mmCIF file of C-alpha atoms in Angstrom:
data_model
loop_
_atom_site.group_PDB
_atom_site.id
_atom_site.type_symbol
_atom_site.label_atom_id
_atom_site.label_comp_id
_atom_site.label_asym_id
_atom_site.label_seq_id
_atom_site.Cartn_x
_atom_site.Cartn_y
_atom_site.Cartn_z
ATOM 1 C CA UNK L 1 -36.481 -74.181 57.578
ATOM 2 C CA UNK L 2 -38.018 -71.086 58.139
ATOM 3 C CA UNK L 3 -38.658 -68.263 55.204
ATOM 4 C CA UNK L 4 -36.624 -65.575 55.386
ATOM 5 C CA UNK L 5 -39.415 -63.304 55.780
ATOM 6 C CA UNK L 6 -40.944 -65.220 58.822
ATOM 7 C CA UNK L 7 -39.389 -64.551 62.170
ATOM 8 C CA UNK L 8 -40.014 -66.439 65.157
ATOM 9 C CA UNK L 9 -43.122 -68.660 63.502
ATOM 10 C CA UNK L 10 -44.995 -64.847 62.423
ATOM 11 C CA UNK L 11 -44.381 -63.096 59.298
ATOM 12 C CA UNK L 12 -42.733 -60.099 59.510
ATOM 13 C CA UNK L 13 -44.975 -57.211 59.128
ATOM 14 C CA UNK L 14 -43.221 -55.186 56.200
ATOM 15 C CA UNK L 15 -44.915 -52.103 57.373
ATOM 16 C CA UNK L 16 -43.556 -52.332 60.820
ATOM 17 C CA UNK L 17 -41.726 -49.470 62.074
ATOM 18 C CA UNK L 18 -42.499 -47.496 58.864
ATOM 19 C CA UNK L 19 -41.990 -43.780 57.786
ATOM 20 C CA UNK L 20 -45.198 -42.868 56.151
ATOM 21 C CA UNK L 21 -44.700 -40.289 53.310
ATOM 22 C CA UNK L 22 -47.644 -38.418 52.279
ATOM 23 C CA UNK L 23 -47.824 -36.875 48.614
ATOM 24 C CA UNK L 24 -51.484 -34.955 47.636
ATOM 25 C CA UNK L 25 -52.175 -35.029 43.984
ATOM 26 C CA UNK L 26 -54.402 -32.697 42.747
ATOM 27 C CA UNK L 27 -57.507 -34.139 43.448
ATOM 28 C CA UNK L 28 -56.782 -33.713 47.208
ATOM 29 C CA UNK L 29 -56.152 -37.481 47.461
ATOM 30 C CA UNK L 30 -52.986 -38.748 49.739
ATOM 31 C CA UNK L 31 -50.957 -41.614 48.535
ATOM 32 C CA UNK L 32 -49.219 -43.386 51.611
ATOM 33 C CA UNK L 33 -45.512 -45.267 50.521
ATOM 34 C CA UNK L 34 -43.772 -47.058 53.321
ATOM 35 C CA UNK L 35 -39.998 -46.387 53.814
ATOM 36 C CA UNK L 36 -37.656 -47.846 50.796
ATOM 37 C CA UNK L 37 -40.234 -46.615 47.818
ATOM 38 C CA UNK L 38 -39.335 -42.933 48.503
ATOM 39 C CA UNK L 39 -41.752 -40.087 47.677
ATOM 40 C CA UNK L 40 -43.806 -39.801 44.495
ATOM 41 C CA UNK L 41 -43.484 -36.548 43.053
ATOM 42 C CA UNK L 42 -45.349 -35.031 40.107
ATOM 43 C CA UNK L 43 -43.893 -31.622 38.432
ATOM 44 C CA UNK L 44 -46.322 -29.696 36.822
ATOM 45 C CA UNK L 45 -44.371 -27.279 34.902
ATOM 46 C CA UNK L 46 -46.536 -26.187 31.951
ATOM 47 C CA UNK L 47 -43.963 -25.232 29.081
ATOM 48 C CA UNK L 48 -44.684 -21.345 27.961
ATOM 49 C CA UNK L 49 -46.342 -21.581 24.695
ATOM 50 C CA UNK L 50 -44.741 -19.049 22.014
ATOM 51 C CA UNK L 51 -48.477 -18.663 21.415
ATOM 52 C CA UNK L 52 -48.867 -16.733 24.620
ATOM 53 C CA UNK L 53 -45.024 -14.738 24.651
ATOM 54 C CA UNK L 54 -45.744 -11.444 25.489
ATOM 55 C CA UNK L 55 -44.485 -8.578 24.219
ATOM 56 C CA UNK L 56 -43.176 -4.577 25.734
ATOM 57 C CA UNK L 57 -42.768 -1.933 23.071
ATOM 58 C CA UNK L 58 -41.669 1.012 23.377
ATOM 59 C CA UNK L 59 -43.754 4.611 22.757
ATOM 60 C CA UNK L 60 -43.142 8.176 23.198
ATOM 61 C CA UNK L 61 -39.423 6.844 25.120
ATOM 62 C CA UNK L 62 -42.087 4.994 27.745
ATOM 63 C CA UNK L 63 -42.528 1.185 28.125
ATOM 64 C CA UNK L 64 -45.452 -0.404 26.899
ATOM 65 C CA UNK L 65 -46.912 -3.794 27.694
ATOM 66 C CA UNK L 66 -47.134 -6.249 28.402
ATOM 67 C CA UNK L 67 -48.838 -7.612 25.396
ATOM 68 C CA UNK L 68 -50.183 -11.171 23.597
ATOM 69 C CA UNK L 69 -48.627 -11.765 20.186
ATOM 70 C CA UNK L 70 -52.472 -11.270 18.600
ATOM 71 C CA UNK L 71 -52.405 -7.776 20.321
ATOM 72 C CA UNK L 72 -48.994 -6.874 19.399
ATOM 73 C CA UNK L 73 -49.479 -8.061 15.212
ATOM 74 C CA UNK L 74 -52.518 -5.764 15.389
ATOM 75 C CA UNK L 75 -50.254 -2.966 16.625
ATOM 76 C CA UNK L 76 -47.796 -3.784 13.811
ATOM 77 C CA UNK L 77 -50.682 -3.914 11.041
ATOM 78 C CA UNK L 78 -52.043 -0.749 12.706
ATOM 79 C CA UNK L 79 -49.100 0.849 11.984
ATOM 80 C CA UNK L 80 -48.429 1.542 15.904
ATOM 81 C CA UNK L 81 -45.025 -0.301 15.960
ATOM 82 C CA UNK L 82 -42.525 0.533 13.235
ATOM 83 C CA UNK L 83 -39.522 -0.947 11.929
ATOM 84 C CA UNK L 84 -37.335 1.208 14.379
ATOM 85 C CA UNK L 85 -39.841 1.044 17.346
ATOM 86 C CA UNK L 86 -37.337 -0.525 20.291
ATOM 87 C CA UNK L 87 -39.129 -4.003 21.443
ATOM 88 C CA UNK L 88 -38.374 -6.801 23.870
ATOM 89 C CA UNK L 89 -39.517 -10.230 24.842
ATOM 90 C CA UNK L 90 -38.322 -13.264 27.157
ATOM 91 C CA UNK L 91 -35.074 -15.064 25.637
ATOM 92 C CA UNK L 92 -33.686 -11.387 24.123
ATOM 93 C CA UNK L 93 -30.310 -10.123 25.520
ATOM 94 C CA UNK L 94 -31.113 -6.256 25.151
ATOM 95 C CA UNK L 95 -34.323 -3.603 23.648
ATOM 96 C CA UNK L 96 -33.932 -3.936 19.433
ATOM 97 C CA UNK L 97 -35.587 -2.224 17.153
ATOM 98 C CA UNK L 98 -38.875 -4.137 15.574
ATOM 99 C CA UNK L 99 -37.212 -4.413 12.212
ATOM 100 C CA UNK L 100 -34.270 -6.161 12.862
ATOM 101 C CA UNK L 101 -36.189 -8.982 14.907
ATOM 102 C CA UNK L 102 -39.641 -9.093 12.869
ATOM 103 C CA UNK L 103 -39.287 -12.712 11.783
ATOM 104 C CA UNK L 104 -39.565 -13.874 15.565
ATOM 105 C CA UNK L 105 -42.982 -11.984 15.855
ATOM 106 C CA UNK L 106 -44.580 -14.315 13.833
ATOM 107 C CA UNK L 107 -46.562 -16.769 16.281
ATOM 108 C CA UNK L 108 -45.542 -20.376 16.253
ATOM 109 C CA UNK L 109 -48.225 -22.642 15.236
ATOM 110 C CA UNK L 110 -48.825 -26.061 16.830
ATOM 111 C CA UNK L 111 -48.004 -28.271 13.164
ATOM 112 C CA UNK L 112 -45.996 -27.742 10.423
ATOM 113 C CA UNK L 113 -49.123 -27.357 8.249
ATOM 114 C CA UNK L 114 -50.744 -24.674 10.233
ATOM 115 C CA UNK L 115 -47.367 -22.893 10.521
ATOM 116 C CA UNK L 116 -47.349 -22.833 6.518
ATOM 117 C CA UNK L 117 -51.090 -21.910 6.479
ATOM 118 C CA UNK L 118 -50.159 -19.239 9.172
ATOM 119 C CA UNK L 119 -46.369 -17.689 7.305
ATOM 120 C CA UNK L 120 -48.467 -17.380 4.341
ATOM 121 C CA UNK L 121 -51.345 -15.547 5.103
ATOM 122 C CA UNK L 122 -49.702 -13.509 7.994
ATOM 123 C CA UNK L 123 -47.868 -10.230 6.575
ATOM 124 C CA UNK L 124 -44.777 -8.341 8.048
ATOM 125 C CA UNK L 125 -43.077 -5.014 7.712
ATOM 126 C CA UNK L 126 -39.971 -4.539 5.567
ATOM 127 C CA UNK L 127 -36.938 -3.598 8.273
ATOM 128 C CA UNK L 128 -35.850 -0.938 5.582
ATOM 129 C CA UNK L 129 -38.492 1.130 3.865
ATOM 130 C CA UNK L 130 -41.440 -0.250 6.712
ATOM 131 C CA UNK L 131 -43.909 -0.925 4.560
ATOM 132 C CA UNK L 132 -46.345 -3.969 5.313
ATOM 133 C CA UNK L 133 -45.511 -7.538 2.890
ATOM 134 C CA UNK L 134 -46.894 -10.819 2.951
ATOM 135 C CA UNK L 135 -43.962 -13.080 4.718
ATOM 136 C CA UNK L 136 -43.422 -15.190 1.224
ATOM 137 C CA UNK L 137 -43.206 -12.057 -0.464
ATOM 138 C CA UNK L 138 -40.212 -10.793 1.245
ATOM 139 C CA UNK L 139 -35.951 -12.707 2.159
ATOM 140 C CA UNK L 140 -35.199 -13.246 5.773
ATOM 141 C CA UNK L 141 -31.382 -12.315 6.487
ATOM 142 C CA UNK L 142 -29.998 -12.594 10.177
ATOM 143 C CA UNK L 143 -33.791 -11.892 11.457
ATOM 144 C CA UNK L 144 -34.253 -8.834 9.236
ATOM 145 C CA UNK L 145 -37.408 -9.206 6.715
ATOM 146 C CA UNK L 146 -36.479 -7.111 3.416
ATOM 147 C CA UNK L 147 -39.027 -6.604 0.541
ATOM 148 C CA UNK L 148 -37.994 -6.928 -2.953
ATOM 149 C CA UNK L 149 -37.717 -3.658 -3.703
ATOM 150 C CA UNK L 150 -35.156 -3.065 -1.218
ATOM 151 C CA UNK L 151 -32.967 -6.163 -1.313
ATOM 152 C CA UNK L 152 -30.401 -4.743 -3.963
ATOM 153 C CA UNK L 153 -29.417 -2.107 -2.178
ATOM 154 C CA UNK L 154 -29.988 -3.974 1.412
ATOM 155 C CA UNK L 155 -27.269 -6.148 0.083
ATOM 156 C CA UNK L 156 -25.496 -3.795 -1.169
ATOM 157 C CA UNK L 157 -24.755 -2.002 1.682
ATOM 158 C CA UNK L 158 -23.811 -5.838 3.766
ATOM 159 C CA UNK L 159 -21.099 -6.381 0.455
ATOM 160 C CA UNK L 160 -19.925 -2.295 1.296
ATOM 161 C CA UNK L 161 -19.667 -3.225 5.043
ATOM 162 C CA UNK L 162 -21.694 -0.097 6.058
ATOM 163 C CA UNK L 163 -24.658 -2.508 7.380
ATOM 164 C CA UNK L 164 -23.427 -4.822 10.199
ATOM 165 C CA UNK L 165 -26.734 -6.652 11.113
ATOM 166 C CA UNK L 166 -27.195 -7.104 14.471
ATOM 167 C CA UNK L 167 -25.286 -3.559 15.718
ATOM 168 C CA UNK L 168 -26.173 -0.512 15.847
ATOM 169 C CA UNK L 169 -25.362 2.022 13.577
ATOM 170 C CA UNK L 170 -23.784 4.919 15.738
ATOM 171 C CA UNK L 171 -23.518 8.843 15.580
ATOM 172 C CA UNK L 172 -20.160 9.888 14.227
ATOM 173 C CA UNK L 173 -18.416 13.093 15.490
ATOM 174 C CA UNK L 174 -19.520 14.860 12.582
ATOM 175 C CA UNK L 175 -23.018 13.899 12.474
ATOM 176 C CA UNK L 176 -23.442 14.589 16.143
ATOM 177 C CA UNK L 177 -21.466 18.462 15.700
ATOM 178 C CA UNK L 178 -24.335 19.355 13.068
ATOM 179 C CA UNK L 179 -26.773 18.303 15.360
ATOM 180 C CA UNK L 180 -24.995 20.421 18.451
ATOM 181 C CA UNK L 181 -24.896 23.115 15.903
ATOM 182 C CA UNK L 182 -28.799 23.380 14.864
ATOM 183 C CA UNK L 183 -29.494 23.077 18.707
ATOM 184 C CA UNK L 184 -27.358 25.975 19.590
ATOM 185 C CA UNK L 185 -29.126 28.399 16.572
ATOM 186 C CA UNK L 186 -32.251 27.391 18.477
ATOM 187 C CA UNK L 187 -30.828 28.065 21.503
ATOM 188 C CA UNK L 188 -29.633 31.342 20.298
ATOM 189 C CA UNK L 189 -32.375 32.928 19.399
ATOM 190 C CA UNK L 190 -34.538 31.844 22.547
ATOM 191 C CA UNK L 191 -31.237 33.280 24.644
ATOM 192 C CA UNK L 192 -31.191 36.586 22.739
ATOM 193 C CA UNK L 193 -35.089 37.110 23.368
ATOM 194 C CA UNK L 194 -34.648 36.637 26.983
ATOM 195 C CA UNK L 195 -32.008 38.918 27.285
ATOM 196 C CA UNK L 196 -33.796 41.787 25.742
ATOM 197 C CA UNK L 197 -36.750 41.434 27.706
ATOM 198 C CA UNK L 198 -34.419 40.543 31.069
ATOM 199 C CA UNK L 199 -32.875 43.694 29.940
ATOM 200 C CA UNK L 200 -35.872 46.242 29.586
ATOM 201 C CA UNK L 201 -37.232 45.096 32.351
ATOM 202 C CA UNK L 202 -34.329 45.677 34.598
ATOM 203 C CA UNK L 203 -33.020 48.419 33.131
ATOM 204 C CA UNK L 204 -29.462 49.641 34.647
ATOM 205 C CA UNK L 205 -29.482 46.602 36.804
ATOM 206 C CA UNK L 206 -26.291 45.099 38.099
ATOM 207 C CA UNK L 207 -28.846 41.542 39.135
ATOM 208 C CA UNK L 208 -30.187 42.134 35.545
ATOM 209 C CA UNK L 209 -26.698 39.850 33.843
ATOM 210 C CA UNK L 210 -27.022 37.437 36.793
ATOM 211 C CA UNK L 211 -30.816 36.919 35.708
ATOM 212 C CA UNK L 212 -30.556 36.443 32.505
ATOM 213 C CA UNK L 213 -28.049 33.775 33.217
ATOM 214 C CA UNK L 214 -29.894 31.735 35.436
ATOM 215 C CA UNK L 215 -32.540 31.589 33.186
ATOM 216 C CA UNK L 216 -30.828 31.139 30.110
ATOM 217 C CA UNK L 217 -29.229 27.741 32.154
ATOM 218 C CA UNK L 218 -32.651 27.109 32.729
ATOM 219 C CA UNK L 219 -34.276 27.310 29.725
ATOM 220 C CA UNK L 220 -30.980 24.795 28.275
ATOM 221 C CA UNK L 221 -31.173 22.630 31.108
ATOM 222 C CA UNK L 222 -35.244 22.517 30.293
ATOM 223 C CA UNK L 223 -34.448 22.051 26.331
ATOM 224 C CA UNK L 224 -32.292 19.148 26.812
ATOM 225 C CA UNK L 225 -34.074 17.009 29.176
ATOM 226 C CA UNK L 226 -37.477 17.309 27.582
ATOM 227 C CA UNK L 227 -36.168 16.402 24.557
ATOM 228 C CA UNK L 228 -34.078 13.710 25.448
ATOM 229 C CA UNK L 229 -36.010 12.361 27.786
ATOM 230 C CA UNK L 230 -39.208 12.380 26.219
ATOM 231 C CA UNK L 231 -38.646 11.700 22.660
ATOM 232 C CA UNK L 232 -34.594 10.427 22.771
ATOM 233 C CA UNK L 233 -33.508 13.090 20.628
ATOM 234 C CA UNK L 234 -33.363 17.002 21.089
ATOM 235 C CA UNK L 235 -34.423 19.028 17.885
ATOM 236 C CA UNK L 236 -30.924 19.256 16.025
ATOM 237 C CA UNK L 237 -30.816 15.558 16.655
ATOM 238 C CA UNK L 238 -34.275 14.721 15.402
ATOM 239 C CA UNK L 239 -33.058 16.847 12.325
ATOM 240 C CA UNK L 240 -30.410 14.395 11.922
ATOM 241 C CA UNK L 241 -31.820 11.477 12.260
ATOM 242 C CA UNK L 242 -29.854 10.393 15.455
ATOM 243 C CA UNK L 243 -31.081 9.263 18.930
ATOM 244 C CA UNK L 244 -29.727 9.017 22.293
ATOM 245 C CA UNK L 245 -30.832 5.144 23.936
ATOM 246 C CA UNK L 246 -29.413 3.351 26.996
ATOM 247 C CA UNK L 247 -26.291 0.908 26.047
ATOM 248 C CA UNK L 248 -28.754 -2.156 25.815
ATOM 249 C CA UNK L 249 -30.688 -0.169 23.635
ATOM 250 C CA UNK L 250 -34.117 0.907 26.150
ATOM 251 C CA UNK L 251 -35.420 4.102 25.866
ATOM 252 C CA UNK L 252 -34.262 6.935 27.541
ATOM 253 C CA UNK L 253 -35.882 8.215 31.341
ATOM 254 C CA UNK L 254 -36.138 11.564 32.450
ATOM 255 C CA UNK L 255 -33.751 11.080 35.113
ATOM 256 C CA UNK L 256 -31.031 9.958 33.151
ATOM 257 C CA UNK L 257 -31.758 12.776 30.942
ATOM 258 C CA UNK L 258 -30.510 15.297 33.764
ATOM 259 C CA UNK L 259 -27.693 13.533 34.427
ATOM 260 C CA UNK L 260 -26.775 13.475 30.740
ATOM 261 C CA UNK L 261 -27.331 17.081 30.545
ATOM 262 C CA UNK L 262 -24.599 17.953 33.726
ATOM 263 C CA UNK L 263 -22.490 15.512 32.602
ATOM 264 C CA UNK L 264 -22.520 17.105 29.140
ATOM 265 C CA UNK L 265 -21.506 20.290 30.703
ATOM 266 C CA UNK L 266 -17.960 19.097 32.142
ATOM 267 C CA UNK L 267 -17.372 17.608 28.523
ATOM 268 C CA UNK L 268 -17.123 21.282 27.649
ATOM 269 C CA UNK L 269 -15.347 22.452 30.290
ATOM 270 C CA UNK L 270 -12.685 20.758 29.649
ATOM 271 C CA UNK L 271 -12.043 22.226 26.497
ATOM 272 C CA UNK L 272 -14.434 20.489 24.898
ATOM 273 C CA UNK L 273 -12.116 17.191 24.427
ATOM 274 C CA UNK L 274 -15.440 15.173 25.923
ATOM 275 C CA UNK L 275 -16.698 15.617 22.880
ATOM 276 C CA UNK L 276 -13.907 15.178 20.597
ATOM 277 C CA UNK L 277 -13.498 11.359 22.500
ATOM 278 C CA UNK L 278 -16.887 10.711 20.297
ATOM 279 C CA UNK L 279 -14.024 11.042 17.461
ATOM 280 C CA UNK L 280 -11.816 8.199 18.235
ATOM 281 C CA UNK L 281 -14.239 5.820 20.344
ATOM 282 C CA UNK L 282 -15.660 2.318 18.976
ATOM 283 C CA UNK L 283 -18.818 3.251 19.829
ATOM 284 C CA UNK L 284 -18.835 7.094 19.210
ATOM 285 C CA UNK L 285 -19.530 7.820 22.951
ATOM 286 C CA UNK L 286 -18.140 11.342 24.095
ATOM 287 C CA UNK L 287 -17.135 11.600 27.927
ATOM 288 C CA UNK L 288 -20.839 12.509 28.756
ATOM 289 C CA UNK L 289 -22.186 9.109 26.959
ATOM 290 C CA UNK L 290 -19.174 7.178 28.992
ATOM 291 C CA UNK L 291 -20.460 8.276 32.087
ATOM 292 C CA UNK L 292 -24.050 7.888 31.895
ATOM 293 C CA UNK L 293 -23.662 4.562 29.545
ATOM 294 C CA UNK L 294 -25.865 6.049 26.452
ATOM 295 C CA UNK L 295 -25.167 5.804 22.967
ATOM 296 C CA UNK L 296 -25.801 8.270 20.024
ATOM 297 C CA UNK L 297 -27.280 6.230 17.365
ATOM 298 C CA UNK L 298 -28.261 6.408 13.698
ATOM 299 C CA UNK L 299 -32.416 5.919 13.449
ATOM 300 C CA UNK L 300 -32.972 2.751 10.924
ATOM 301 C CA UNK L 301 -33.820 3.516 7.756
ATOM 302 C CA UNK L 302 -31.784 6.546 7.094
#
């Protein structure tokens, strides 16, 4: 009786008729599989290391980055990034402020021994008052470092319910009205002096009012989109402490600025009820904020 695998007297040639599959490795070798054994396949997919995460920080309402986690801690200890300087990294859901995510700065170390040898020599700044602590010398809450100095009241304020960690801590009506109201005093007296001198110099002129309007729009459309755009905050708001960001929390641009500014202006057109929605809103967003998707918001620390 013949074996199965002999045909005819000849053994069948296994490799007969066969779909050659050709995989290179990475010295440049080929590796050929006949039909049945499929391809061999090697995934290399180096896993990130936190050790090499890198960073974007906000300065001056620009993006920075992107940067290591050594470069970024020497920003931190330099005194460059601040508790309420907006960051951002792979794996976080919006921009947050440096204070209120500090703990995941800290580099992960390869052991559990050099990630003891690394918490305790490593220091971080307090998300309240910013000063710099060694780690073991401050309490981690919800990602927030505090030092001991300000953990009473830190706690304090989480028993009161007037410190929801994780949110941000928006501009009333009342808080954002004071602000509006040191702008316009500014505004004033910048409005006054170019009337005068629109005035002398046009003396008699029926184009003299007409002037002085277009530049006094001017000089407020100018006032509010430096500001704002620049820095996130015109003068009465700086004054304040409050600060206009994007709704998942990044800086401010230029552009949407302008659009901020115009959109401001129908707020008050209609009777000024765009800003009174700032009133009764969740989130303290007039009509302007609603359609331009900013948020006033209190700076930490205040």
């Amino acid at each position: 009786m013949e074996h199965p695998s002999i045909c005819g007297g000849r053994r069948a040639d296994p490799w007969k008729n066969r779909e050659l599959f050709v995989n290179r490795f990475p010295g440049g070798k080929p590796l050929l599989l006949p039909a049945g054994f499929g391809t061999l396949r090697r995934k290399f997919r180096p896993k990130r290391s936190l050790l090499s995460m890198s960073w974007y920080y906000a300065e001056n309402n620009e993006r920075r980055g992107p940067v290591e986690d050594a470069a970024f801690q020497s920003l931190v200890s330099a005194g460059s990034i601040k508790p309420d300087t907006l960051v951002w990294r792979e794996g976080f859901a919006t921009w947050m402020p440096y204070g209120s995510v500090a703990a995941a700065a800290v580099p992960a170390s390869s052991s559990p021994v050099d990630a003891a040898g690394a918490e305790s020599s490593s220091r971080i700044a307090c998300s309240q008052c910013g000063r710099s602590f060694p780690v073991d010398e401050t309490v981690t809450y919800e990602g927030r470092h505090v030092c001991v100095e300000c953990k009473p009241l830190f706690f304090q304020k989480i028993k009161e319910g007037a410190l929801v960690v994780g949110q941000h801590d928006y501009g009333g009506f009342w808080i954002r009205f004071g602000a509006k109201f040191i702008d316009n005093i500014l505004l004033r007296i910048v409005a006054t002096l170019i009337g005068v001198a629109v005035g002398l110099a046009f003396p008699h002129s029926h184009a003299a009012a007409a002037l002085a309007g277009l530049s006094i729009l001017g000089i407020l459309a100018a006032y509010s989109i430096f500001f704002t755009g620049k820095y996130g905050a015109t003068p009465g708001k700086m004054a304040c402490k409050l600060q206009v960001i994007r709704a998942d929390g990044s800086p401010m641009t230029f552009g949407r600025a302008a659009a901020r500014f115009f959109s401001e202006m129908l707020s008050g057109l209609i009777l000024g009820i765009g800003y009174i929605m700032a009133g009764f809103d969740e989130e303290k967003r007039a009509l302007h904020d609603r359609i331009c998707d900013t948020r006033v918001v209190r700076k930490p620390g205040r």
